[in-house]
mmCIF file of C-alpha atoms and ligand atoms in Angstrom:
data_model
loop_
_atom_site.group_PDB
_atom_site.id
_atom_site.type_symbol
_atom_site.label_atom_id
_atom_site.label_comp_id
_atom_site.label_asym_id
_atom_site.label_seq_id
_atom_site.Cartn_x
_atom_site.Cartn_y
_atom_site.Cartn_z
ATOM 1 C CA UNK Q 734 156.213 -149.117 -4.524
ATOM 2 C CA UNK Q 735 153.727 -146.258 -5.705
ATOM 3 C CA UNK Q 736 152.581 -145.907 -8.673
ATOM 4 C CA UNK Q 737 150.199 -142.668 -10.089
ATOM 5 C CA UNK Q 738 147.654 -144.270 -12.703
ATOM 6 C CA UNK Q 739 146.091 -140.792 -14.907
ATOM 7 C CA UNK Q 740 144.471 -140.935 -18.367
ATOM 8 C CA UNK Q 741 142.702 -138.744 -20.954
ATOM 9 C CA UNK Q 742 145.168 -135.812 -20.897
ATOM 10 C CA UNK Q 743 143.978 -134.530 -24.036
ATOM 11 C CA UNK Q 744 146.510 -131.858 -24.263
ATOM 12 C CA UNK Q 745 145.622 -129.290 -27.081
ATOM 13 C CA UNK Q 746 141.806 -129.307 -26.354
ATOM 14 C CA UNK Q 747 139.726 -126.360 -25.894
ATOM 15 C CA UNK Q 748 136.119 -125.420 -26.671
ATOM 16 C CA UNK Q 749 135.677 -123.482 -29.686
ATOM 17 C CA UNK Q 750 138.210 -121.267 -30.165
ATOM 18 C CA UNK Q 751 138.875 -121.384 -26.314
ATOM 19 C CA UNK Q 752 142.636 -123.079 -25.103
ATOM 20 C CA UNK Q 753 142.586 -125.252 -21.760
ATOM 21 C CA UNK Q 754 146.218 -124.517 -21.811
ATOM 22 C CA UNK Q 755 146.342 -122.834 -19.057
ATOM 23 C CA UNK Q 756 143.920 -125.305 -16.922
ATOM 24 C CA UNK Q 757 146.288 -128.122 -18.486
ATOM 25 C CA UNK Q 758 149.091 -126.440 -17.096
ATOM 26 C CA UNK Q 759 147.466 -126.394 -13.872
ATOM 27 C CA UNK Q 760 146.747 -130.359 -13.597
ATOM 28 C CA UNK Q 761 150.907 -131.097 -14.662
ATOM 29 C CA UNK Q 762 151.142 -129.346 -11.492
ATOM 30 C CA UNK Q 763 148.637 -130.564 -9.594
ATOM 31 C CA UNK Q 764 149.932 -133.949 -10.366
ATOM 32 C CA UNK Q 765 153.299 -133.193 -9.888
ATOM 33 C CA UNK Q 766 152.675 -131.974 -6.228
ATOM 34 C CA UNK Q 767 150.786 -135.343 -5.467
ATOM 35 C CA UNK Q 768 154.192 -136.919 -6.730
ATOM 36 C CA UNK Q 769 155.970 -135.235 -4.644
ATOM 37 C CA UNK Q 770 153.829 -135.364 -1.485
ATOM 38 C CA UNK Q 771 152.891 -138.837 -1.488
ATOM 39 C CA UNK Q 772 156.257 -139.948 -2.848
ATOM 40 C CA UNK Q 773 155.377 -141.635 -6.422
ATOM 41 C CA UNK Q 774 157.641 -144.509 -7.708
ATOM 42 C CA UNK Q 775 156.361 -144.074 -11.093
ATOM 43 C CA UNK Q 776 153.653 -142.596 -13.681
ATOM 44 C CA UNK Q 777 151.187 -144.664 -15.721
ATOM 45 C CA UNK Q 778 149.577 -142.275 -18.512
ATOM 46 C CA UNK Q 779 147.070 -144.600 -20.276
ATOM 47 C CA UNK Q 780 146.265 -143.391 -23.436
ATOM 48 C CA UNK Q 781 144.965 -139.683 -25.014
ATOM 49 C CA UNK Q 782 147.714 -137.738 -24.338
ATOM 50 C CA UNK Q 783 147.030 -135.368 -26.717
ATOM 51 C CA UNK Q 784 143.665 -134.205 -28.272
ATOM 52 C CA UNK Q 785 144.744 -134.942 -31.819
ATOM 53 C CA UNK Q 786 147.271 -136.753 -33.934
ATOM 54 C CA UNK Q 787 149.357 -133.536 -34.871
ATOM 55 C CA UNK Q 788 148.898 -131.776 -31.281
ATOM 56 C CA UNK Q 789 149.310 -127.692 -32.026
ATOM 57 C CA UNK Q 790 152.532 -126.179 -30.386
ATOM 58 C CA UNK Q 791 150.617 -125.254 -27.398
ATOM 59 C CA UNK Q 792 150.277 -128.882 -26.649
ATOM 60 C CA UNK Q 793 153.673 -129.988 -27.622
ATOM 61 C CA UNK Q 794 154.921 -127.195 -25.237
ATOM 62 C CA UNK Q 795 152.761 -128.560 -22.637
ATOM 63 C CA UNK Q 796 153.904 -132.440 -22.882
ATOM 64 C CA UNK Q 797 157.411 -131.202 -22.906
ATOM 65 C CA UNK Q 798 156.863 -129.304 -19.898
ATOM 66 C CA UNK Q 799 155.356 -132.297 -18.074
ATOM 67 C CA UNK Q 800 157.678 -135.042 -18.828
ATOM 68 C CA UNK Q 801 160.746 -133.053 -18.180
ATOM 69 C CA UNK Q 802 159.253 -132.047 -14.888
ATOM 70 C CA UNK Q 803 158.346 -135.735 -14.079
ATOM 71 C CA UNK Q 804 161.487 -137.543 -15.310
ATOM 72 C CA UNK Q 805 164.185 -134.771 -14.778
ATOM 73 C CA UNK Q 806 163.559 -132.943 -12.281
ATOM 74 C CA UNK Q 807 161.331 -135.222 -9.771
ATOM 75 C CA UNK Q 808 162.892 -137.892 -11.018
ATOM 76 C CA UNK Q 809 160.231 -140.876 -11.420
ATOM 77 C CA UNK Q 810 159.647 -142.723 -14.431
ATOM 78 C CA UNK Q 811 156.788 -142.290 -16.421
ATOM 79 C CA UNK Q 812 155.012 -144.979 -18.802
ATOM 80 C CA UNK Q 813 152.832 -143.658 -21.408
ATOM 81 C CA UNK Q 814 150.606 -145.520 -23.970
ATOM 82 C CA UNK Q 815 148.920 -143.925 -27.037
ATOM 83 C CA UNK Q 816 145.089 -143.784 -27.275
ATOM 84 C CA UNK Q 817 142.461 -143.229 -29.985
ATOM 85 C CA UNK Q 818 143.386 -139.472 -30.130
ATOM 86 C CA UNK Q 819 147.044 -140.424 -30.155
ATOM 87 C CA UNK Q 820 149.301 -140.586 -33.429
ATOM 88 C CA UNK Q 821 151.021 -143.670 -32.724
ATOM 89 C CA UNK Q 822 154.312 -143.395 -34.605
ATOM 90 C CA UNK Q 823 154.552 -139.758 -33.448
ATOM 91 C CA UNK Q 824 154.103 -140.485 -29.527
ATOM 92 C CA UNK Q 825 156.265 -143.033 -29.611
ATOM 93 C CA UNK Q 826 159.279 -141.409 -31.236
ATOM 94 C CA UNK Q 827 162.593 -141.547 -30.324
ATOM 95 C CA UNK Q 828 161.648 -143.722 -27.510
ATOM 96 C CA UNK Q 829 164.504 -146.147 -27.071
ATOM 97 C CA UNK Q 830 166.295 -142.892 -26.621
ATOM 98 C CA UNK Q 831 163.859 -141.470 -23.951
ATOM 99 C CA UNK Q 832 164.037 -144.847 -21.828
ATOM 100 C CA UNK Q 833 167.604 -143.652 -20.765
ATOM 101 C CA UNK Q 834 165.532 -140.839 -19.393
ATOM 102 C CA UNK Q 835 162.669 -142.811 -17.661
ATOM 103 C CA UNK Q 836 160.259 -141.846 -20.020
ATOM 104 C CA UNK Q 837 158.642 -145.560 -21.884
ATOM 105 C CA UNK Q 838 156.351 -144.807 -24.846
ATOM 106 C CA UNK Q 839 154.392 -147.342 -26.729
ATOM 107 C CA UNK Q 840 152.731 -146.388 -29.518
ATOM 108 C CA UNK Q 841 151.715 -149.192 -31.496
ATOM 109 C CA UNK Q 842 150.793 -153.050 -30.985
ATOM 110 C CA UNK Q 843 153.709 -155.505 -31.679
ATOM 111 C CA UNK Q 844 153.407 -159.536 -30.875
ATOM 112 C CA UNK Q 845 155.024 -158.850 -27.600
ATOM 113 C CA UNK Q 846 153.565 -155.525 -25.831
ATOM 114 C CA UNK Q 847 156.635 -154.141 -23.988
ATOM 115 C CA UNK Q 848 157.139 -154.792 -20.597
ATOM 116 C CA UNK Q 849 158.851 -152.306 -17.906
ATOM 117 C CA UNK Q 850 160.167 -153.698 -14.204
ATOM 118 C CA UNK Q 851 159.673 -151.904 -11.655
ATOM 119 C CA UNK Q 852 160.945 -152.870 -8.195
ATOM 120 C CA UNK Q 853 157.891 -156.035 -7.511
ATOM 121 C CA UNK Q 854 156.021 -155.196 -10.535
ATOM 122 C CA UNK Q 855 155.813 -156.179 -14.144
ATOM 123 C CA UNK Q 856 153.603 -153.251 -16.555
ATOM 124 C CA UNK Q 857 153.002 -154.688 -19.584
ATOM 125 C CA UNK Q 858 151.944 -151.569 -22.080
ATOM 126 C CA UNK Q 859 149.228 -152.077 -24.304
ATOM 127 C CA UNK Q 860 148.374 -149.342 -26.626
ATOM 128 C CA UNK Q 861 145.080 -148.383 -28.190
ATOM 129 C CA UNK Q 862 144.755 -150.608 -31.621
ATOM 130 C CA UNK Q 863 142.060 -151.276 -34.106
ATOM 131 C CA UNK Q 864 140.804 -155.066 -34.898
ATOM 132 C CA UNK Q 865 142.641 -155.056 -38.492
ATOM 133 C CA UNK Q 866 145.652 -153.809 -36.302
ATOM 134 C CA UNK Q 867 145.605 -156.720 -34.568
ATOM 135 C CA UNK Q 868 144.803 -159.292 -37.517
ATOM 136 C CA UNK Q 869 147.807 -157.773 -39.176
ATOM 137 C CA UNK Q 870 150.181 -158.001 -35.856
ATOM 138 C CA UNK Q 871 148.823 -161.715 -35.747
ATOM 139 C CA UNK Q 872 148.322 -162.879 -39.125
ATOM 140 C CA UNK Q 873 148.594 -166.757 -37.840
ATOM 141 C CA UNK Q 874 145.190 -165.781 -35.606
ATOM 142 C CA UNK Q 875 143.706 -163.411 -38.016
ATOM 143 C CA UNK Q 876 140.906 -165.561 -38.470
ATOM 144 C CA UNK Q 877 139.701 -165.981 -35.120
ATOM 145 C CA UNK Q 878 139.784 -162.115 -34.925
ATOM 146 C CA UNK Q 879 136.382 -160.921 -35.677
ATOM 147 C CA UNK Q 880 135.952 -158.090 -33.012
ATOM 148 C CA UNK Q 881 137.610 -156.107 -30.604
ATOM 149 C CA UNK Q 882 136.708 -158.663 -27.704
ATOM 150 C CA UNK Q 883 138.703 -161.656 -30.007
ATOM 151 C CA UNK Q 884 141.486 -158.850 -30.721
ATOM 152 C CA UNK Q 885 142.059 -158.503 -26.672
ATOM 153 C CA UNK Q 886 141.398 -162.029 -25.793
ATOM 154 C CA UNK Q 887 144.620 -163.125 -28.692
ATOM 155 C CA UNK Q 888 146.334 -160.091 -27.258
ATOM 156 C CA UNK Q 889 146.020 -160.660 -23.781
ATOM 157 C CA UNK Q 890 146.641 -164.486 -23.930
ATOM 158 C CA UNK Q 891 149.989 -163.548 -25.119
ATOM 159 C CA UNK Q 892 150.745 -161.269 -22.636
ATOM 160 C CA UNK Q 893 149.894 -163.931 -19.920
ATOM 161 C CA UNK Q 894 152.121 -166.514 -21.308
ATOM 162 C CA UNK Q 895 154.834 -164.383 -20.696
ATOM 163 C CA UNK Q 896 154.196 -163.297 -16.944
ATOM 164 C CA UNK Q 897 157.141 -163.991 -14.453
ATOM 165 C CA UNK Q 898 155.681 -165.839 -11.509
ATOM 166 C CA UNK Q 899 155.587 -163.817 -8.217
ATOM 167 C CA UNK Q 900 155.629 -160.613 -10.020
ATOM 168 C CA UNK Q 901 152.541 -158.145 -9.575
ATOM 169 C CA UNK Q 902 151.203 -158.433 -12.959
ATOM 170 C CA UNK Q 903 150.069 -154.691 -14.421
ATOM 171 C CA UNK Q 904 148.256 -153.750 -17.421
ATOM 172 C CA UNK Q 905 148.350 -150.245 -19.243
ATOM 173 C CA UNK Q 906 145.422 -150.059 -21.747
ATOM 174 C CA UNK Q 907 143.522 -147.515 -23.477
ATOM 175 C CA UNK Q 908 139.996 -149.683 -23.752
ATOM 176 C CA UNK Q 909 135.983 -149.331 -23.712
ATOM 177 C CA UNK Q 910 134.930 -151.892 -21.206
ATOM 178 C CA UNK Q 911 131.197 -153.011 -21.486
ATOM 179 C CA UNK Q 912 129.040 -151.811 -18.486
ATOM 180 C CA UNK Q 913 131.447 -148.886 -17.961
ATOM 181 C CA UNK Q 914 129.537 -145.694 -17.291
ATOM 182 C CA UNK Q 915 130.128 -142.881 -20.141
ATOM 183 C CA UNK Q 916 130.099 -139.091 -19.802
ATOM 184 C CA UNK Q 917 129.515 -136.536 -22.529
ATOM 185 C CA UNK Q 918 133.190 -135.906 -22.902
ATOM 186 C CA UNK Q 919 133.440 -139.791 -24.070
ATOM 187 C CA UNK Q 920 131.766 -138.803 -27.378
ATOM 188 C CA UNK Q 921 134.857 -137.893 -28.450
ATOM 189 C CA UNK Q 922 136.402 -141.351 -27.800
ATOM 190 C CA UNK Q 923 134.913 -144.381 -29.649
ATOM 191 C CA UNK Q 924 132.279 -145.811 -27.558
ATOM 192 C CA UNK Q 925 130.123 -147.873 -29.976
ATOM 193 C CA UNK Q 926 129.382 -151.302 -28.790
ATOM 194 C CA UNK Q 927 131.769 -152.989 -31.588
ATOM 195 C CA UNK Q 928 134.966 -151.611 -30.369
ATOM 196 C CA UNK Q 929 134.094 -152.789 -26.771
ATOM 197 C CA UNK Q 930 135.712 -155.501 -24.389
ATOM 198 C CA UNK Q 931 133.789 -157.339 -21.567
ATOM 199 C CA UNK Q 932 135.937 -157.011 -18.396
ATOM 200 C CA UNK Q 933 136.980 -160.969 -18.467
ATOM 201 C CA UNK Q 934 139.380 -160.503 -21.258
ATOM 202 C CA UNK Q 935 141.563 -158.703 -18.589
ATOM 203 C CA UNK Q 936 141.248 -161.854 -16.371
ATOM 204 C CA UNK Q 937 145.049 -162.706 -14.312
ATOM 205 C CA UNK Q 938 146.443 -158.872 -13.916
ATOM 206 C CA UNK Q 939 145.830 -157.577 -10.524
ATOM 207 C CA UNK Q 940 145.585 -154.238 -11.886
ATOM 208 C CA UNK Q 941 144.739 -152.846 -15.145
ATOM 209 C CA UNK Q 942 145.200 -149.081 -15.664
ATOM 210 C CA UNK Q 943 142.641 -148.292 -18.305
ATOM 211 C CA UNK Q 944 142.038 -144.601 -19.866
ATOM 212 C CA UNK Q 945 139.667 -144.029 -22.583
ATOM 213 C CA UNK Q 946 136.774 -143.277 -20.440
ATOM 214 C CA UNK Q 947 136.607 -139.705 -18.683
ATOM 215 C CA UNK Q 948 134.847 -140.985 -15.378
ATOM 216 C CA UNK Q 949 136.950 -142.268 -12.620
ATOM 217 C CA UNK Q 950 135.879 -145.557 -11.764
ATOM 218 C CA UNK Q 951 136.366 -149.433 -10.950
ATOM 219 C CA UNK Q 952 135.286 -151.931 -13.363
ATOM 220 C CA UNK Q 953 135.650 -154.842 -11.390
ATOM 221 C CA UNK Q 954 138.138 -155.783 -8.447
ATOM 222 C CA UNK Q 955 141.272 -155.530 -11.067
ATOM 223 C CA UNK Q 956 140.008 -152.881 -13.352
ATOM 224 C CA UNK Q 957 140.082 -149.415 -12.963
ATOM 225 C CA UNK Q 958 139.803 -145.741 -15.165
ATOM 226 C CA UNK Q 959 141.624 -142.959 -13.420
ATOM 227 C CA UNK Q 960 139.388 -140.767 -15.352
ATOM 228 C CA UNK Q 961 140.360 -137.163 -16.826
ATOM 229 C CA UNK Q 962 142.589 -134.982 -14.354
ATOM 230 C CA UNK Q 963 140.120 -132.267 -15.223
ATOM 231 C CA UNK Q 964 136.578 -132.194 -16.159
ATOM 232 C CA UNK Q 965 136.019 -131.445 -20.018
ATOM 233 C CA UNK Q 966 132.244 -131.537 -20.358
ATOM 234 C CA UNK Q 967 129.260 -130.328 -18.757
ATOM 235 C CA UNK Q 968 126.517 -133.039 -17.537
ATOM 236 C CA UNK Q 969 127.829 -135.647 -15.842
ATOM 237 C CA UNK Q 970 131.359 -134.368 -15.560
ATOM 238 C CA UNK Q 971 130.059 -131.762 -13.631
ATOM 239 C CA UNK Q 972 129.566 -133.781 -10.373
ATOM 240 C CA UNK Q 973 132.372 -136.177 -10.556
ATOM 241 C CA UNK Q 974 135.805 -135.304 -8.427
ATOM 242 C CA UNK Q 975 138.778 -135.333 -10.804
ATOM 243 C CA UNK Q 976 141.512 -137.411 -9.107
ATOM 244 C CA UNK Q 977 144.085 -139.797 -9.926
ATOM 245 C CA UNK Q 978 144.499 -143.131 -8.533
ATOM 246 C CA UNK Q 979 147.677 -144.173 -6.326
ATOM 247 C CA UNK Q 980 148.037 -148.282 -6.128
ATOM 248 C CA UNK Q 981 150.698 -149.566 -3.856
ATOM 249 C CA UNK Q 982 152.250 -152.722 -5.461
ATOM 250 C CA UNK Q 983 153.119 -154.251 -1.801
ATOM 251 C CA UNK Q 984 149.714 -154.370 -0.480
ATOM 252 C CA UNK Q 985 147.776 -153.505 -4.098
ATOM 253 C CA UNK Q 986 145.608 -150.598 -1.958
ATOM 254 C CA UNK Q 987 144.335 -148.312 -3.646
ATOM 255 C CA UNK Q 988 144.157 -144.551 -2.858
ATOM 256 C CA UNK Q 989 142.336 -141.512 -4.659
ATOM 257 C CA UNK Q 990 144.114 -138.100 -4.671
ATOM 258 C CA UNK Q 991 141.698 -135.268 -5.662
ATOM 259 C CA UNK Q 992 142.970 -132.874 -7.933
ATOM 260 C CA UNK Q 993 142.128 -129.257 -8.085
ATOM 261 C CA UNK Q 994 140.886 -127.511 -10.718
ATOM 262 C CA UNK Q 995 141.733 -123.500 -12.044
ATOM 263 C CA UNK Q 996 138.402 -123.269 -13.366
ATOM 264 C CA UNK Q 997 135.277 -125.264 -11.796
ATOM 265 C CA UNK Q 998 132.524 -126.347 -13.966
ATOM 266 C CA UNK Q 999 128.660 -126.021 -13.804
ATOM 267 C CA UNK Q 1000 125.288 -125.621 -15.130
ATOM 268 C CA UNK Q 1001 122.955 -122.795 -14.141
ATOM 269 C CA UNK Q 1002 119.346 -123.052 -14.835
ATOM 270 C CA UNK Q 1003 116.767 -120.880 -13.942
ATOM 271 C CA UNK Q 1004 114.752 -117.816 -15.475
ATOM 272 C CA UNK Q 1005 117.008 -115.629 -16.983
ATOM 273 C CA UNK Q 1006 116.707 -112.895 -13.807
ATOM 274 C CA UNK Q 1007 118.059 -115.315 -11.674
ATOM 275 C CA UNK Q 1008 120.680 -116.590 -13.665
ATOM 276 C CA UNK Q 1009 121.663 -112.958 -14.461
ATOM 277 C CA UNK Q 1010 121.389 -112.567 -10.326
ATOM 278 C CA UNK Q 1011 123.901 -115.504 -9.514
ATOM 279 C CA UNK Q 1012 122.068 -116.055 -6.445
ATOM 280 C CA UNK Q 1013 124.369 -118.224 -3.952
ATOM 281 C CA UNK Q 1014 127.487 -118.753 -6.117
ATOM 282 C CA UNK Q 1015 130.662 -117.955 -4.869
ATOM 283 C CA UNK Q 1016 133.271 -115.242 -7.243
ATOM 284 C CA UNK Q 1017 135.262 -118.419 -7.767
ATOM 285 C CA UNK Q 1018 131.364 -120.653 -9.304
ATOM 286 C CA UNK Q 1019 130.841 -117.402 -11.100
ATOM 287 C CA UNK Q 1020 134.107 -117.302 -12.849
ATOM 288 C CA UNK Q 1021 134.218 -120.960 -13.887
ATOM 289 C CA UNK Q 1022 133.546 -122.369 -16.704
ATOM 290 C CA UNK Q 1023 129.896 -122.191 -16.531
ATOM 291 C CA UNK Q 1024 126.749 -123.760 -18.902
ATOM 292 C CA UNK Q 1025 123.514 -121.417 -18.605
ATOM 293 C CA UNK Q 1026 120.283 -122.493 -19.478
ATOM 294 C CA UNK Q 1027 117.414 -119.786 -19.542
ATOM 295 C CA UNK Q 1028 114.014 -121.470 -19.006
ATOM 296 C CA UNK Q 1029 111.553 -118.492 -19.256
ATOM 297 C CA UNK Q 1030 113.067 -116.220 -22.429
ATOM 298 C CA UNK Q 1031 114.779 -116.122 -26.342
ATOM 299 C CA UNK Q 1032 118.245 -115.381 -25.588
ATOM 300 C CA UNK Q 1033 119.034 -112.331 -27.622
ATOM 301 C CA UNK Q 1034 122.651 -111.076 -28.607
ATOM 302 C CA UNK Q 1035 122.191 -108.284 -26.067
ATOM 303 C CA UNK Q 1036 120.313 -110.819 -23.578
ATOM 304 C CA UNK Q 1037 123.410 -112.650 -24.322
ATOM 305 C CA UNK Q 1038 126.398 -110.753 -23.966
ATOM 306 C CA UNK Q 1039 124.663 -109.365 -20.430
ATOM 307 C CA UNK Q 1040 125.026 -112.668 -18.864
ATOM 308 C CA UNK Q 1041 128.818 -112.972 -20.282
ATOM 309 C CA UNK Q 1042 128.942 -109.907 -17.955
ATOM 310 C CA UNK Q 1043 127.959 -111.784 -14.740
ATOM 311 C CA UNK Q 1044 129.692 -115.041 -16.153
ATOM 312 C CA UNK Q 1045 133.552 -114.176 -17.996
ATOM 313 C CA UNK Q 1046 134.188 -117.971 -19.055
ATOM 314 C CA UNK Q 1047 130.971 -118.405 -19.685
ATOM 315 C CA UNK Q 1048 130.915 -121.169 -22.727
ATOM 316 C CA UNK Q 1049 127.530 -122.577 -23.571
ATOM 317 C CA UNK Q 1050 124.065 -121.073 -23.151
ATOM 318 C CA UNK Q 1051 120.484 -122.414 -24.333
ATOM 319 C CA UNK Q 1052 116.896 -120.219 -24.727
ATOM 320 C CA UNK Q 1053 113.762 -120.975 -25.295
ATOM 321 C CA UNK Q 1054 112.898 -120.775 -28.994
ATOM 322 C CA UNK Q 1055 110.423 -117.536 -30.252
ATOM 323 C CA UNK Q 1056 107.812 -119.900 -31.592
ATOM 324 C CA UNK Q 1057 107.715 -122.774 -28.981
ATOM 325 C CA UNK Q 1058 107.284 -121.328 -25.374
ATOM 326 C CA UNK Q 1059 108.210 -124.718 -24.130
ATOM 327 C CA UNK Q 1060 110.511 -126.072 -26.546
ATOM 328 C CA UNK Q 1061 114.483 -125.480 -25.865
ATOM 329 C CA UNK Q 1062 116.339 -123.764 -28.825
ATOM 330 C CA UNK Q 1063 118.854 -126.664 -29.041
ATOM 331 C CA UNK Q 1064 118.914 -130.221 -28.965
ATOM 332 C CA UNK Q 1065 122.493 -131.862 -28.018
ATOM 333 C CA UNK Q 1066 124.120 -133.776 -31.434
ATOM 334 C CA UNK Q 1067 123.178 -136.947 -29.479
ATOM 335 C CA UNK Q 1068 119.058 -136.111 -29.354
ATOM 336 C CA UNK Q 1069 119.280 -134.713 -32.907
ATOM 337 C CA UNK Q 1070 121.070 -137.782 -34.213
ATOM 338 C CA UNK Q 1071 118.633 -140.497 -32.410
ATOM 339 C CA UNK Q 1072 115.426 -138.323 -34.410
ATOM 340 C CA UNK Q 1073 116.978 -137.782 -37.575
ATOM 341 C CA UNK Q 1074 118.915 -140.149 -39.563
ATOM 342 C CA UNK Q 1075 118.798 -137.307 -42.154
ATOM 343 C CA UNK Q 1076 122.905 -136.105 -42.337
ATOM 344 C CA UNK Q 1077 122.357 -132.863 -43.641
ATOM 345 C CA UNK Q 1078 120.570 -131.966 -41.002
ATOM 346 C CA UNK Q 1079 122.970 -133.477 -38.827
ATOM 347 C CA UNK Q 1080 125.703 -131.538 -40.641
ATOM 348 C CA UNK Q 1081 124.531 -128.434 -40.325
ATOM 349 C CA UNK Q 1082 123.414 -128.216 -36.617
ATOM 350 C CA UNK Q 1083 127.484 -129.673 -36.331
ATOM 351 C CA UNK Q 1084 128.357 -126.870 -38.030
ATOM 352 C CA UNK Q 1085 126.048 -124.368 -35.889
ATOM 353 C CA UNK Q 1086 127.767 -125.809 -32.706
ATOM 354 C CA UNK Q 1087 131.148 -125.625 -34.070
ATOM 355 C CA UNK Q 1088 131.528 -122.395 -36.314
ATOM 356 C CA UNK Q 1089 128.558 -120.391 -34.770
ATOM 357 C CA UNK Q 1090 127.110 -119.930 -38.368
ATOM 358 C CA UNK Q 1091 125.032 -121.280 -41.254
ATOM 359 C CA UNK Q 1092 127.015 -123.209 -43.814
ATOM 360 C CA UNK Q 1093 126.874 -121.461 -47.338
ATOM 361 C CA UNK Q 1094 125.721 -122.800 -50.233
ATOM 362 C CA UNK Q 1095 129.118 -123.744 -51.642
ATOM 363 C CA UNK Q 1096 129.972 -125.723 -48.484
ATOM 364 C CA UNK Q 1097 126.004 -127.499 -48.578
ATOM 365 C CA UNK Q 1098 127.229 -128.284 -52.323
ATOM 366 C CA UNK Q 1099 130.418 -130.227 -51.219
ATOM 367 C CA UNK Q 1100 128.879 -131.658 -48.313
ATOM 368 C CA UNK Q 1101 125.930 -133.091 -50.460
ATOM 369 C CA UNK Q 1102 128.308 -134.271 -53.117
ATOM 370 C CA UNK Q 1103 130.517 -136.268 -50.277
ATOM 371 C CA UNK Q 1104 126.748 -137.592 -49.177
ATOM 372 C CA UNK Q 1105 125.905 -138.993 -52.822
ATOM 373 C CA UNK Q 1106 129.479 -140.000 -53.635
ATOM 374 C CA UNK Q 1107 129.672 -141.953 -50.628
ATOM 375 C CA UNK Q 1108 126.082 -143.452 -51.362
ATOM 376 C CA UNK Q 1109 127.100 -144.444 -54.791
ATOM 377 C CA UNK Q 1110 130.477 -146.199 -52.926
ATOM 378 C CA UNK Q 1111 128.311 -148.513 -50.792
ATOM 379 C CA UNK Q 1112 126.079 -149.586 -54.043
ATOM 380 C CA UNK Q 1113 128.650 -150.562 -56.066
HETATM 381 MN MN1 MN K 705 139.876 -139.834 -24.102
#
């Protein structure tokens, strides 16, 4: 049997004000046309289906559109566990209605993590929970659950108990695995070291389908993120190959099925008359979605909107500062938050990045009044 293992959908995310609908649309297809070519058994979506907890109808059109695709009309079954960016109670609705359909949802931990046969295989779905999750789920072990490496260990141990001998034993997960390699696009997820699992807690599956992290890759002989179907972030993002991961339960090979992409994704450096000269990049580079970074110049509005001409999707684009020949106009959030422990500051280049404006005086106000009240919370 053949199953598809894909992750980090995020349906509903854009940048800015800009929709990845249509890019989204173009990875349901993508995938579907590796279903059909290399004849899928069934789907595993682990976790992040959506960008947010209430996805906007865009999004809700585009899951609709994919699981009636999958389950109707290709017929194959499709598993699908919430993540971090997941409302639980809302992905999983209705869902011992969808079964009769093929489609499984799991939402939120019980004691016993559902399982789904399929042909030699047992997939045990495990959806994205928080530690006080789990001390409420298992109030007899509540105690011995002090982080998210004891929640998975209590977790997990039940889960083993209950595996079928001779079955191939398959996890579904939505998890931050220590000495997994992040991207920028992980931000977004949780990846601080407290809500991270070392890769032994998984010990006894022969293959656990994580998502969580937006890199494809093997943690481990057993372990493995699909990654993203599509890349959302510049950086590292940039240079990985968006696939999804085939694993035949006969022989457990693995197999990686590159995905294409409607828009490609890169970073162009360079003094601004040769980015504004797109030296060497193909009509198809030029109208991805491209990151430019001027090394020799202020960007201007007019500077600016000339290199939108050269670059339609372009969506980020860096200076140098008027003052500081050699200092770059922006820092990333990460830089500015490792030099300044200072949140207004922090708030207000957030702000920059997200509205493209100052924050007024009214909004400073509220923001400073959330900072003391929240000061005055941890004192008393
Ligand atoms: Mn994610």
């Amino acid at each position: 049997m053949k199953l598809l293992h894909t992750s980090d959908w995020h349906l509903g995310l854009g940048f800015q004000s800009r929709s990845y609908e249509a890019d989204q649309r173009f990875f349901i297809d993508e995938i579907c046309r590796v279903i059909r070519d290399e004849q899928v058994d069934a789907v595993l979506l682990a976790g992040d289906v959506f960008d947010r907890g209430v996805p906007s109808a865009g999004a809700t059109r585009l899951y609709d559109y994919a699981v009636t695709r999958i389950c109707a009309e290709l017929h194959v079954p499709m598993l699908v566990i919430a993540g971090n960016h997941d409302n639980a109670a809302r992905l999983a609705s209705c869902r011992e209605l969808l079964k009769q359909a093929g489609l499984y949802l799991c939402g939120e931990l019980t004691t016993e993590p559902p399982r789904v046969a399929l042909d030699n295989a047992d997939v045990y779905l495990l959806p994205w929970f928080s530690t006080e999750k789990a001390r409420a789920v298992y109030p007899d072990r509540a105690a011995e659950i002090q982080s998210m490496e004891d929640a998975y260990r209590v977790v997990l141990d039940g889960v083993r108990e209950r595996f079928r001998p001779g079955r191939r034993q398959i996890l579904l997960s939505h998890a931050f695995v220590v000495d997994a390699e992040t991207s920028v696009s992980d931000r977004a997820a949780e990846v601080g070291r407290a809500a991270a699992v070392s890769r032994s807690v998984f010990e006894g599956f022969d293959y656990c389908a994580l998502g969580h992290l937006h890199g494809p890759q093997d943690i481990g002989a057993n372990i493995r993120y699909s990654g993203t179907p599509m890349k959302y972030a510049f950086g590292t993002e940039e240079r990985q190959i968006k696939s999804v991961t085939l694993l035949d339960t006969e022989t457990m090979a693995r197999q990686i099925i590159p995905l294409s992409a409607l828009h490609e994704r890169a970073t162009v450096s360079g003094s601004y008359e040769t980015v504004l000269a797109a030296e060497g990049l193909t009509p198809a580079q030029k109208e991805g979605y491209i990151r430019v970074q001027v090394t020799d110049r202020y960007l201007g509005l007019a500077a600016a909107s000339a290199l939108f001409e050269v670059y339609p999707n372009l969506l980020e684009y860096t200076g140098q500062s008027f003052d500081a020949a050699d200092g770059s106009i922006t820092l990333t959030l990460d830089e500015l938050e490792a030099q300044t422990q200072e949140p207004e500051q922090i708030f207000r280049r957030f702000y920059e990045d997200t509205v493209h404006g100052v924050p007024d005086q009214h909004l400073l106000d509220l923001f400073r009044a959330a900072v003391a009240e929240s000061e005055g919370g941890a004192d008393a």
